[in-house]
PDB file of C-alpha atoms in Angstrom:
ATOM      1  CA  MET N   1      27.002  23.469  -1.324  1.00 61.00           C
ATOM      2  CA  ASP N   2      27.337  20.969   1.064  1.00 62.00           C
ATOM      3  CA  LYS N   3      24.168  19.502   3.062  1.00 59.00           C
ATOM      4  CA  SER N   4      25.304  20.779   6.485  1.00 53.00           C
ATOM      5  CA  LYS N   5      25.717  24.637   5.237  1.00 53.00           C
ATOM      6  CA  ARG N   6      22.460  24.529   3.381  1.00 56.00           C
ATOM      7  CA  TYR N   7      20.406  23.064   6.582  1.00 51.00           C
ATOM      8  CA  PHE N   8      22.225  25.882   8.913  1.00 45.00           C
ATOM      9  CA  LEU N   9      20.763  28.610   6.081  1.00 45.00           C
ATOM     10  CA  THR N  10      17.738  27.175   5.922  1.00 50.00           C
ATOM     11  CA  GLY N  11      17.316  27.130   9.668  1.00 47.00           C
ATOM     12  CA  SER N  12      18.843  30.693  10.259  1.00 44.00           C
ATOM     13  CA  GLY N  13      16.467  31.725   7.745  1.00 44.00           C
ATOM     14  CA  MET N  14      13.549  30.483   9.607  1.00 48.00           C
ATOM     15  CA  VAL N  15      14.745  32.023  13.070  1.00 41.00           C
ATOM     16  CA  VAL N  16      15.329  35.056  11.428  1.00 38.00           C
ATOM     17  CA  PHE N  17      11.945  34.863  10.193  1.00 43.00           C
ATOM     18  CA  LEU N  18      10.042  33.805  13.253  1.00 40.00           C
ATOM     19  CA  VAL N  19      12.421  36.947  14.818  1.00 37.00           C
ATOM     20  CA  LEU N  20      10.396  39.216  12.337  1.00 38.00           C
ATOM     21  CA  LEU N  21       6.941  37.816  13.217  1.00 39.00           C
ATOM     22  CA  VAL N  22       7.870  38.496  17.034  1.00 38.00           C
ATOM     23  CA  PHE N  23       8.756  41.711  16.420  1.00 40.00           C
ATOM     24  CA  SER N  24       5.815  42.921  14.226  1.00 40.00           C
ATOM     25  CA  ALA N  25       3.191  41.419  16.634  1.00 39.00           C
ATOM     26  CA  ARG N  26       4.479  43.513  19.082  1.00 37.00           C
ATOM     27  CA  PHE N  27       3.542  46.633  17.047  1.00 36.00           C
ATOM     28  CA  LEU N  28      -0.143  44.589  16.567  1.00 37.00           C
ATOM     29  CA  GLN N  29      -3.324  44.747  18.798  1.00 35.00           C
ATOM     30  CA  GLY N  30      -3.683  41.776  20.247  1.00 38.00           C
ATOM     31  CA  GLY N  31      -6.784  39.247  19.133  1.00 34.00           C
ATOM     32  CA  GLU N  32      -6.904  35.641  19.700  1.00 32.00           C
ATOM     33  CA  ALA N  33      -5.655  33.423  17.854  1.00 33.00           C
ATOM     34  CA  SER N  34      -7.012  30.738  15.989  1.00 34.00           C
ATOM     35  CA  VAL N  35      -6.271  27.525  17.522  1.00 32.00           C
ATOM     36  CA  SER N  36      -5.796  23.960  15.276  1.00 33.00           C
ATOM     37  CA  SER N  37      -8.948  21.321  16.415  1.00 36.00           C
ATOM     38  CA  HIS N  38      -5.641  19.427  16.823  1.00 55.00           C
ATOM     39  CA  ASN N  39      -4.740  21.059  19.899  1.00 68.00           C
ATOM     40  CA  LEU N  40      -2.344  18.157  21.161  1.00 86.00           C
ATOM     41  CA  LYS N  41       0.208  19.279  18.589  1.00 95.00           C
ATOM     42  CA  VAL N  42      -0.236  23.081  20.103  1.00 94.00           C
ATOM     43  CA  LYS N  43       2.771  24.618  22.078  1.00 92.00           C
ATOM     44  CA  GLY N  44       2.076  27.868  23.682  1.00 89.00           C
ATOM     45  CA  LEU N  45      -1.145  30.325  24.857  1.00 89.00           C
ATOM     46  CA  LYS N  46      -4.563  30.541  22.696  1.00 86.00           C
ATOM     47  CA  THR N  47      -4.226  34.224  23.350  1.00 90.00           C
ATOM     48  CA  THR N  48      -0.716  34.797  21.454  1.00 91.00           C
ATOM     49  CA  PRO N  49      -0.982  37.560  18.933  1.00 93.00           C
ATOM     50  CA  ILE N  50       1.299  35.148  16.448  1.00 92.00           C
ATOM     51  CA  HIS N  51       0.319  31.371  15.679  1.00 92.00           C
ATOM     52  CA  VAL N  52       2.974  29.987  13.776  1.00 91.00           C
ATOM     53  CA  ILE N  53       2.289  27.011  11.865  1.00 92.00           C
ATOM     54  CA  VAL N  54       5.157  24.264  11.180  1.00 93.00           C
ATOM     55  CA  TYR N  55       5.043  21.709   7.937  1.00 95.00           C
ATOM     56  CA  SER N  56       7.469  19.339   9.021  1.00 95.00           C
ATOM     57  CA  ASP N  57       8.649  15.834   7.945  1.00 96.00           C
ATOM     58  CA  PHE N  58      10.239  13.667  10.603  1.00 96.00           C
ATOM     59  CA  GLN N  59      12.618  12.329   8.424  1.00 96.00           C
ATOM     60  CA  CYS N  60      14.124  16.099   6.911  1.00 95.00           C
ATOM     61  CA  PRO N  61      17.288  16.787   8.224  1.00 95.00           C
ATOM     62  CA  ALA N  62      16.769  20.731   7.513  1.00 94.00           C
ATOM     63  CA  CYS N  63      13.726  20.202  10.022  1.00 94.00           C
ATOM     64  CA  LYS N  64      15.500  18.623  12.642  1.00 95.00           C
ATOM     65  CA  ALA N  65      18.034  21.459  12.406  1.00 95.00           C
ATOM     66  CA  VAL N  66      15.573  24.047  13.159  1.00 93.00           C
ATOM     67  CA  LEU N  67      13.876  22.453  16.332  1.00 91.00           C
ATOM     68  CA  GLU N  68      16.191  24.403  18.453  1.00 91.00           C
ATOM     69  CA  PRO N  69      16.075  27.644  17.048  1.00 92.00           C
ATOM     70  CA  VAL N  70      12.604  27.850  16.693  1.00 91.00           C
ATOM     71  CA  GLU N  71      12.004  26.253  20.464  1.00 90.00           C
ATOM     72  CA  ASN N  72      13.878  28.851  21.740  1.00 92.00           C
ATOM     73  CA  LEU N  73      12.133  31.492  20.266  1.00 90.00           C
ATOM     74  CA  ARG N  74       8.764  30.240  21.500  1.00 88.00           C
ATOM     75  CA  LYS N  75      10.205  29.886  24.795  1.00 90.00           C
ATOM     76  CA  GLU N  76      11.942  33.153  24.769  1.00 93.00           C
ATOM     77  CA  PHE N  77       8.211  34.624  23.226  1.00 92.00           C
ATOM     78  CA  ALA N  78       5.987  32.756  25.073  1.00 89.00           C
ATOM     79  CA  ASP N  79       3.243  35.535  25.269  1.00 90.00           C
ATOM     80  CA  SER N  80       3.455  36.354  21.838  1.00 93.00           C
ATOM     81  CA  VAL N  81       4.100  33.102  20.245  1.00 92.00           C
ATOM     82  CA  GLN N  82       2.516  29.854  19.517  1.00 93.00           C
ATOM     83  CA  LEU N  83       3.361  27.036  17.691  1.00 92.00           C
ATOM     84  CA  GLU N  84       1.627  24.141  15.722  1.00 94.00           C
ATOM     85  CA  PHE N  85       2.716  21.100  14.275  1.00 95.00           C
ATOM     86  CA  ARG N  86       1.268  19.715  11.288  1.00 96.00           C
ATOM     87  CA  HIS N  87       2.372  17.073   9.049  1.00 96.00           C
ATOM     88  CA  PHE N  88       3.948  17.432   5.538  1.00 95.00           C
ATOM     89  CA  PRO N  89       5.800  14.082   4.735  1.00 94.00           C
ATOM     90  CA  LEU N  90       8.072  14.284   1.693  1.00 91.00           C
ATOM     91  CA  GLU N  91       7.447  10.773   0.445  1.00 83.00           C
ATOM     92  CA  ARG N  92       9.728  10.489  -2.391  1.00 85.00           C
ATOM     93  CA  PRO N  93      13.105  11.304  -0.879  1.00 90.00           C
ATOM     94  CA  HIS N  94      12.359  10.045   2.851  1.00 94.00           C
ATOM     95  CA  ARG N  95      10.777   6.699   3.000  1.00 92.00           C
ATOM     96  CA  TRP N  96       9.828   6.921   6.341  1.00 96.00           C
ATOM     97  CA  ALA N  97       8.271  10.061   6.679  1.00 96.00           C
ATOM     98  CA  LEU N  98       4.758   8.727   6.133  1.00 96.00           C
ATOM     99  CA  THR N  99       5.161   5.960   8.905  1.00 97.00           C
ATOM    100  CA  ALA N 100       6.891   8.025  10.939  1.00 98.00           C
ATOM    101  CA  ALA N 101       4.009  10.433  10.742  1.00 97.00           C
ATOM    102  CA  SER N 102       1.248   7.801  11.425  1.00 98.00           C
ATOM    103  CA  PHE N 103       2.902   6.865  15.055  1.00 98.00           C
ATOM    104  CA  ALA N 104       3.573  10.953  15.721  1.00 97.00           C
ATOM    105  CA  GLU N 105      -0.470  11.053  15.223  1.00 97.00           C
ATOM    106  CA  CYS N 106      -1.198   7.969  17.324  1.00 97.00           C
ATOM    107  CA  ALA N 107       0.884   9.264  19.958  1.00 97.00           C
ATOM    108  CA  ALA N 108      -0.944  12.632  20.152  1.00 96.00           C
ATOM    109  CA  GLU N 109      -4.228  10.600  20.135  1.00 96.00           C
ATOM    110  CA  GLN N 110      -2.598   9.219  23.567  1.00 97.00           C
ATOM    111  CA  GLY N 111      -1.346  12.756  24.937  1.00 96.00           C
ATOM    112  CA  LYS N 112       2.527  11.947  24.070  1.00 97.00           C
ATOM    113  CA  PHE N 113       2.753  13.640  20.085  1.00 97.00           C
ATOM    114  CA  TRP N 114       5.948  16.234  21.356  1.00 96.00           C
ATOM    115  CA  GLU N 115       7.515  13.274  23.324  1.00 97.00           C
ATOM    116  CA  PHE N 116       7.685  11.263  20.371  1.00 98.00           C
ATOM    117  CA  HIS N 117       8.476  14.267  18.010  1.00 97.00           C
ATOM    118  CA  ASP N 118      11.367  15.102  20.170  1.00 96.00           C
ATOM    119  CA  ARG N 119      12.420  11.535  20.286  1.00 97.00           C
ATOM    120  CA  VAL N 120      12.079  10.966  16.912  1.00 97.00           C
ATOM    121  CA  TYR N 121      13.883  14.000  15.728  1.00 97.00           C
ATOM    122  CA  LEU N 122      16.811  13.624  18.336  1.00 96.00           C
ATOM    123  CA  GLU N 123      17.398   9.590  17.154  1.00 96.00           C
ATOM    124  CA  GLN N 124      16.570  11.013  13.143  1.00 96.00           C
ATOM    125  CA  PRO N 125      19.951   9.967  12.173  1.00 95.00           C
ATOM    126  CA  ALA N 126      19.731   6.151  13.014  1.00 95.00           C
ATOM    127  CA  TRP N 127      16.163   4.821  12.416  1.00 97.00           C
ATOM    128  CA  SER N 128      16.244   7.191   9.050  1.00 95.00           C
ATOM    129  CA  VAL N 129      18.954   4.541   7.469  1.00 94.00           C
ATOM    130  CA  SER N 130      17.094   1.433   9.411  1.00 94.00           C
ATOM    131  CA  PRO N 131      15.781  -1.656   6.999  1.00 94.00           C
ATOM    132  CA  ASP N 132      12.756  -1.625   9.592  1.00 91.00           C
ATOM    133  CA  VAL N 133      11.672   1.342  11.306  1.00 96.00           C
ATOM    134  CA  ILE N 134       8.373   0.399  12.461  1.00 96.00           C
ATOM    135  CA  SER N 135       9.921  -2.216  15.249  1.00 96.00           C
ATOM    136  CA  ILE N 136      12.342   1.082  16.170  1.00 97.00           C
ATOM    137  CA  PHE N 137       8.884   3.560  16.755  1.00 98.00           C
ATOM    138  CA  ALA N 138       7.068   0.634  18.359  1.00 97.00           C
ATOM    139  CA  HIS N 139      10.419   0.569  20.773  1.00 97.00           C
ATOM    140  CA  TYR N 140      10.235   4.710  21.549  1.00 98.00           C
ATOM    141  CA  SER N 141       6.381   3.982  21.860  1.00 98.00           C
ATOM    142  CA  ARG N 142       6.742   1.262  24.591  1.00 97.00           C
ATOM    143  CA  GLU N 143       9.498   3.446  26.553  1.00 97.00           C
ATOM    144  CA  LEU N 144       6.845   6.739  26.609  1.00 97.00           C
ATOM    145  CA  GLY N 145       4.311   4.414  27.977  1.00 98.00           C
ATOM    146  CA  LEU N 146       1.743   4.378  24.919  1.00 98.00           C
ATOM    147  CA  ASP N 147      -0.497   1.956  25.401  1.00 98.00           C
ATOM    148  CA  PRO N 148      -0.144  -0.953  22.744  1.00 97.00           C
ATOM    149  CA  GLN N 149      -3.645  -1.698  21.433  1.00 98.00           C
ATOM    150  CA  LYS N 150      -4.636   1.622  21.312  1.00 98.00           C
ATOM    151  CA  LEU N 151      -1.256   2.497  19.174  1.00 98.00           C
ATOM    152  CA  SER N 152      -2.244  -0.536  16.803  1.00 97.00           C
ATOM    153  CA  ASP N 153      -5.991   0.206  16.336  1.00 98.00           C
ATOM    154  CA  CYS N 154      -4.532   3.736  15.407  1.00 97.00           C
ATOM    155  CA  LEU N 155      -2.222   2.418  12.840  1.00 97.00           C
ATOM    156  CA  GLY N 156      -4.769   0.386  11.112  1.00 97.00           C
ATOM    157  CA  ASP N 157      -7.289   3.103  11.134  1.00 97.00           C
ATOM    158  CA  PRO N 158      -7.613   4.778   7.872  1.00 97.00           C
ATOM    159  CA  LYS N 159      -8.703   8.061   9.422  1.00 96.00           C
ATOM    160  CA  THR N 160      -4.978   8.290  10.974  1.00 97.00           C
ATOM    161  CA  LEU N 161      -3.521   8.817   7.265  1.00 96.00           C
ATOM    162  CA  THR N 162      -6.187  10.688   6.028  1.00 96.00           C
ATOM    163  CA  GLU N 163      -5.366  13.473   9.190  1.00 95.00           C
ATOM    164  CA  ILE N 164      -1.964  13.271   7.536  1.00 96.00           C
ATOM    165  CA  ARG N 165      -2.547  13.789   4.074  1.00 95.00           C
ATOM    166  CA  LYS N 166      -5.357  16.915   5.048  1.00 96.00           C
ATOM    167  CA  GLU N 167      -2.557  18.400   7.102  1.00 95.00           C
ATOM    168  CA  ARG N 168      -0.008  18.143   3.548  1.00 95.00           C
ATOM    169  CA  SER N 169      -3.196  19.414   1.714  1.00 94.00           C
ATOM    170  CA  SER N 170      -3.158  22.396   3.862  1.00 94.00           C
ATOM    171  CA  GLY N 171       0.249  23.437   3.344  1.00 95.00           C
ATOM    172  CA  GLU N 172       0.081  22.829  -0.411  1.00 95.00           C
ATOM    173  CA  ARG N 173      -3.093  25.213  -0.215  1.00 95.00           C
ATOM    174  CA  LYS N 174      -1.063  27.604   1.661  1.00 94.00           C
ATOM    175  CA  GLY N 175       2.026  27.872  -0.890  1.00 95.00           C
ATOM    176  CA  VAL N 176       4.061  25.083   0.623  1.00 93.00           C
ATOM    177  CA  GLN N 177       6.407  23.128  -1.445  1.00 91.00           C
ATOM    178  CA  SER N 178       8.774  21.924   1.142  1.00 88.00           C
ATOM    179  CA  THR N 179      10.103  21.339   4.506  1.00 88.00           C
ATOM    180  CA  PRO N 180      10.397  23.030   7.357  1.00 84.00           C
TER     181      PRO N 180
END
């Protein structure tokens, strides 16, 4: 099976799963969904009955493929679905996944996670084969108006990597083995 067909099937499976979740939630009594402590990587209302956690890797082509269908479902069922992003970098097959996650985490600290997220996925085919992603991500960061000193401090802070590893570990504890 070729890669594009595999990505399509993966994305379609994710969409079907989310649709089932949404329709199931309509029959449940709504309580307040739990909210991530990292609210800057969450889209949707706190009071939605469904909280979807997406474990993702910025260099993963299948993750890029499911972005649009997942976002369309979130928008269509905005009163029912809250979406939370968590890092799950697959470092062996994706040499720049951890670097992308680090920059994204630092963008979140400046309130620009989703803007950085969208840009990195949009440009994934170009940067994923580059020998120097640091300058590319720094360029994206400048374009988004991130404070360069805060970005540098964040990238050098061991807490950034700890947060990424913590999110990946939470996924592993929940049985996540791959992305998306």
